[in-house]
Amino acid sequence: MNTKLRKLILASAMVLAAGTSGVASAVDPFVLPNPDNNTNVTLGLYPDATGELREAYLMNGIPIAFKYDDFWSYSGPLLESIQTNSPTLIPESTFGSYNFSTGTGVIDINLTSTAQGATNVVSLPPPGPSGDLTFQDPAELDNGDPIGGWTCNWGGSTQACTFYNDDGTVASSYSSPSGDINGVTTVGNLLTYLQSLDPSFTIPLIYADYNQTGSGDSLWFSAQVQIIDPLTGLPVASWQLDSTTNGTWDETDPTYNYGKISFLGDAAACAADPWDPVTGEGCAGVTTDGADYVNLEHNKGSGSADFMVFADTMDLSLFDPSFLWVISGDLGCIPGITSPFLGTEDGGCNTNGAEEFGILGGVGPTVVVPEPGSLALLALGLISLGAIARRRNHS
């Protein structure tokens, strides 16, 4: 066995069939590829969906992840497509599968949901800490509301959402969350949950499943996570996801994601159908090995993770467990944004689909593991890589 050591950032996914019951089930974790754990990944600069050069992880000439302020944002469809079409680049035996389901009834902790009365009560059976962990109920988003954008916050003493019309200026109708939001979300509970999956996990991994009714529409999105002292009501730390790298939440400079994206092996073919940020479709670049990745959807409500994001400095073990973990997000048409895209129908705006956000699993601080290796060997005790996923306990 090769004993050369590499560093890994680990992430686990909770995957199960909706409607099942039971206590706990072990599922294969997946590993997010980066330059330290995969020699096919390089750190470089690449134009994002707006054309702005941005720090990125590149594989086969494709940006599998962009750095947005404090967060790394991975594309689920790109990872899955590379693993399917060029499996030697991300061997499933080493990195796990990126083909898994998400959503209410599947993921333990949902930040948003269209299911009326959904809760976030997670049962932790032994071994390890047992009992129930309670998190704030998901914000209820009604996919029938005629909206172009929304702002929501989750986890704090209040849960508030506002919807906006299709030019982002006028508040629209909104079905408010249920009166009982089931309390707050504490750092201690969230850390306990993450470490029940794997003792090394201290950083939440957040996912987004976008659901646009248009074929390739792209979306504006920005977010902020704060750790708040409940005694003072003041934040003690924060992390931002936006397009300006300055450690401050710039709501008027949100990220703009790829919608239906292609990466082609032929430069002439790519130039003939270039990426169009207004329609959210087209070819964004040429692959290194000549492979074609055609019409990869990020916005179709696939019931899987379109994007997976984490801030590598969000180590919850560094904070008082009584502090609150609060996330705020703006999606779609947002007041105050000036952009050439907003003058075009649906440019950057929500098209009434119901987006889902949740906590997919955890990320550990830098961990040393053998390379090459397999998840099977690691799970046998070579190192604590395997994550135990908690199934929802359906009554």
XYZ file of C-alpha atoms in Angstrom, residues 24-281:
258
model
C -29.448 4.990 11.836
C -27.953 3.905 8.559
C -24.377 4.083 7.329
C -24.079 5.493 3.818
C -21.048 6.130 1.691
C -19.671 9.601 2.292
C -18.352 11.665 -0.557
C -15.173 13.694 -0.689
C -15.066 17.143 -2.244
C -12.045 17.164 -4.591
C -9.416 19.859 -4.132
C -5.741 20.274 -5.075
C -4.582 18.582 -1.860
C -6.503 15.351 -2.350
C -6.716 15.067 -6.133
C -3.826 15.735 -8.520
C -6.344 16.415 -11.301
C -7.522 19.561 -9.479
C -5.668 22.855 -9.775
C -6.235 26.238 -8.155
C -6.602 29.022 -10.684
C -8.768 31.826 -12.009
C -11.829 31.322 -14.191
C -14.680 33.580 -15.390
C -17.812 33.056 -13.325
C -21.308 33.259 -14.824
C -21.069 37.063 -15.040
C -17.671 36.943 -16.756
C -15.736 38.099 -13.681
C -12.453 36.291 -13.059
C -12.698 34.397 -9.789
C -10.604 31.981 -7.748
C -11.649 28.465 -8.704
C -10.815 24.791 -8.445
C -10.339 23.486 -11.984
C -10.576 19.905 -13.225
C -10.240 19.023 -16.911
C -10.467 22.741 -17.637
C -13.829 22.952 -15.835
C -14.485 25.098 -12.720
C -15.882 22.553 -10.265
C -15.886 25.150 -7.454
C -15.718 28.939 -7.163
C -14.633 30.992 -4.145
C -17.300 33.556 -3.228
C -16.049 35.789 -0.421
C -15.727 33.377 2.554
C -17.351 30.337 0.903
C -16.298 27.662 -1.535
C -19.217 26.728 -3.805
C -19.111 23.337 -5.553
C -21.342 22.402 -8.486
C -23.124 19.100 -7.913
C -24.080 18.578 -11.599
C -20.502 19.206 -12.750
C -19.026 16.774 -10.226
C -21.577 14.103 -11.117
C -21.047 14.590 -14.865
C -17.257 14.401 -14.612
C -17.504 11.267 -12.496
C -19.860 9.704 -15.063
C -18.044 10.725 -18.257
C -14.428 10.756 -17.031
C -14.486 8.426 -14.006
C -10.711 8.242 -13.650
C -10.639 11.928 -12.698
C -12.813 11.399 -9.594
C -12.864 7.648 -8.878
C -16.042 6.718 -7.038
C -14.091 4.119 -5.060
C -12.059 6.928 -3.493
C -14.328 9.974 -3.583
C -17.788 8.456 -3.242
C -20.797 9.210 -5.422
C -22.292 12.649 -6.080
C -25.602 11.131 -7.165
C -27.835 11.413 -4.103
C -31.203 12.850 -3.130
C -31.979 15.879 -0.976
C -35.044 17.694 0.303
C -37.636 17.528 3.064
C -37.960 14.005 4.406
C -34.485 13.091 3.195
C -32.113 15.635 4.713
C -32.201 15.962 8.498
C -31.921 19.761 8.745
C -33.869 21.818 6.209
C -33.502 25.588 6.061
C -36.457 25.992 3.685
C -39.335 23.723 2.721
C -42.618 23.731 0.835
C -43.987 20.999 3.096
C -46.471 22.572 5.480
C -45.630 21.876 9.104
C -42.146 20.483 8.430
C -39.895 20.334 11.493
C -36.220 19.819 12.206
C -36.092 17.335 15.077
C -33.220 14.893 14.664
C -33.011 11.657 16.637
C -29.501 10.524 17.504
C -29.438 6.862 18.497
C -26.386 5.315 20.153
C -23.496 4.787 19.808
C -22.491 8.316 20.571
C -24.859 10.986 21.905
C -28.446 9.769 21.959
C -31.722 11.651 22.166
C -33.358 14.355 20.091
C -31.754 17.528 18.802
C -34.140 20.354 17.970
C -33.427 22.973 15.330
C -35.600 25.801 14.095
C -38.344 24.716 11.702
C -37.633 25.373 8.019
C -38.950 28.568 6.495
C -42.071 27.660 4.533
C -41.781 28.770 0.918
C -44.956 28.449 -1.125
C -44.082 27.646 -4.735
C -47.400 29.115 -5.842
C -46.533 32.652 -4.782
C -46.019 34.984 -7.779
C -42.563 36.153 -6.801
C -39.310 37.176 -8.421
C -37.176 37.093 -5.300
C -37.149 36.546 -1.562
C -35.136 37.267 1.544
C -35.187 34.933 4.543
C -33.349 34.365 7.805
C -33.244 31.135 9.813
C -31.948 30.020 13.192
C -32.321 33.145 15.328
C -34.931 34.363 17.787
C -37.200 35.404 14.906
C -37.758 33.895 11.491
C -38.760 36.374 8.820
C -39.134 36.194 5.053
C -40.170 38.745 2.449
C -41.089 38.102 -1.179
C -40.579 40.618 -3.984
C -42.165 41.087 -7.382
C -40.309 40.541 -10.642
C -38.369 43.806 -10.588
C -37.266 43.449 -6.990
C -38.864 46.648 -5.725
C -42.287 45.827 -4.298
C -43.007 43.381 -1.499
C -45.393 40.674 -2.658
C -47.737 38.227 -0.963
C -46.142 35.679 1.322
C -47.438 32.776 3.350
C -45.594 33.369 6.600
C -43.929 30.502 8.456
C -45.990 28.646 10.997
C -46.450 30.438 14.289
C -44.340 27.862 16.093
C -40.833 28.011 14.646
C -39.654 25.574 17.298
C -37.099 27.783 18.983
C -33.633 28.640 17.796
C -30.598 26.824 16.408
C -27.633 26.752 18.749
C -23.992 26.207 17.905
C -23.908 23.369 20.435
C -26.772 21.418 18.876
C -25.432 21.890 15.363
C -21.932 20.806 16.371
C -23.324 17.759 18.206
C -25.233 16.794 15.081
C -22.198 17.199 12.807
C -19.968 15.183 15.109
C -22.574 12.427 15.343
C -21.900 11.961 11.622
C -18.135 12.059 12.066
C -16.110 13.254 15.087
C -13.922 15.396 12.827
C -16.825 17.424 11.447
C -16.945 20.987 12.796
C -18.054 22.955 9.707
C -21.589 22.741 8.229
C -21.956 21.840 4.555
C -24.946 23.681 3.073
C -26.724 22.729 -0.132
C -29.064 24.501 -2.550
C -31.536 22.849 -4.919
C -32.791 25.516 -7.319
C -36.095 25.067 -9.144
C -36.642 27.401 -12.068
C -39.590 27.017 -14.419
C -37.528 28.378 -17.327
C -35.182 26.051 -19.174
C -31.865 27.607 -18.235
C -32.585 30.605 -16.047
C -29.789 31.646 -13.721
C -30.342 33.114 -10.285
C -28.906 35.823 -8.097
C -28.029 34.659 -4.599
C -26.135 35.962 -1.590
C -26.036 34.833 2.025
C -24.519 35.478 5.417
C -24.005 33.153 8.382
C -23.625 34.769 11.798
C -22.776 33.426 15.232
C -24.839 35.527 17.643
C -24.488 35.936 21.403
C -28.085 35.497 22.649
C -27.439 37.678 25.701
C -26.427 40.740 23.688
C -28.091 39.937 20.387
C -24.831 40.885 18.664
C -22.821 38.804 16.185
C -19.425 37.546 17.315
C -18.451 36.142 13.903
C -19.801 36.115 10.353
C -19.143 34.566 6.949
C -20.382 35.907 3.641
C -21.312 34.408 0.286
C -21.348 37.114 -2.369
C -19.288 38.359 -5.309
C -17.077 40.838 -3.428
C -14.214 39.369 -1.421
C -14.069 41.716 1.555
C -15.510 39.824 4.543
C -18.687 41.943 4.440
C -22.110 40.864 3.244
C -22.705 42.745 -0.008
C -26.346 42.025 -0.771
C -26.220 44.251 -3.846
C -23.360 42.205 -5.307
C -24.745 38.656 -5.180
C -23.428 35.570 -6.908
C -24.892 34.657 -10.290
C -24.958 30.951 -10.972
C -24.728 28.936 -14.137
C -28.104 27.635 -15.318
C -27.834 25.179 -18.223
C -24.108 25.015 -18.879
C -21.903 23.170 -21.368
C -18.153 22.581 -21.567
C -17.057 21.233 -24.948
C -13.929 19.578 -26.260
C -14.004 21.562 -29.498
C -13.083 25.258 -29.274
C -14.935 26.163 -32.470
C -18.124 24.464 -31.292
C -17.883 26.275 -27.960
C -17.372 29.639 -29.666
C -20.414 29.001 -31.849
C -22.687 28.765 -28.801
C -21.067 30.886 -26.072
C -22.409 31.132 -22.536
C -25.180 33.745 -22.379
C -25.764 35.133 -18.859
C -29.227 36.384 -19.823
C -30.663 33.099 -21.071
C -28.517 31.063 -18.681
C -27.416 28.695 -21.447
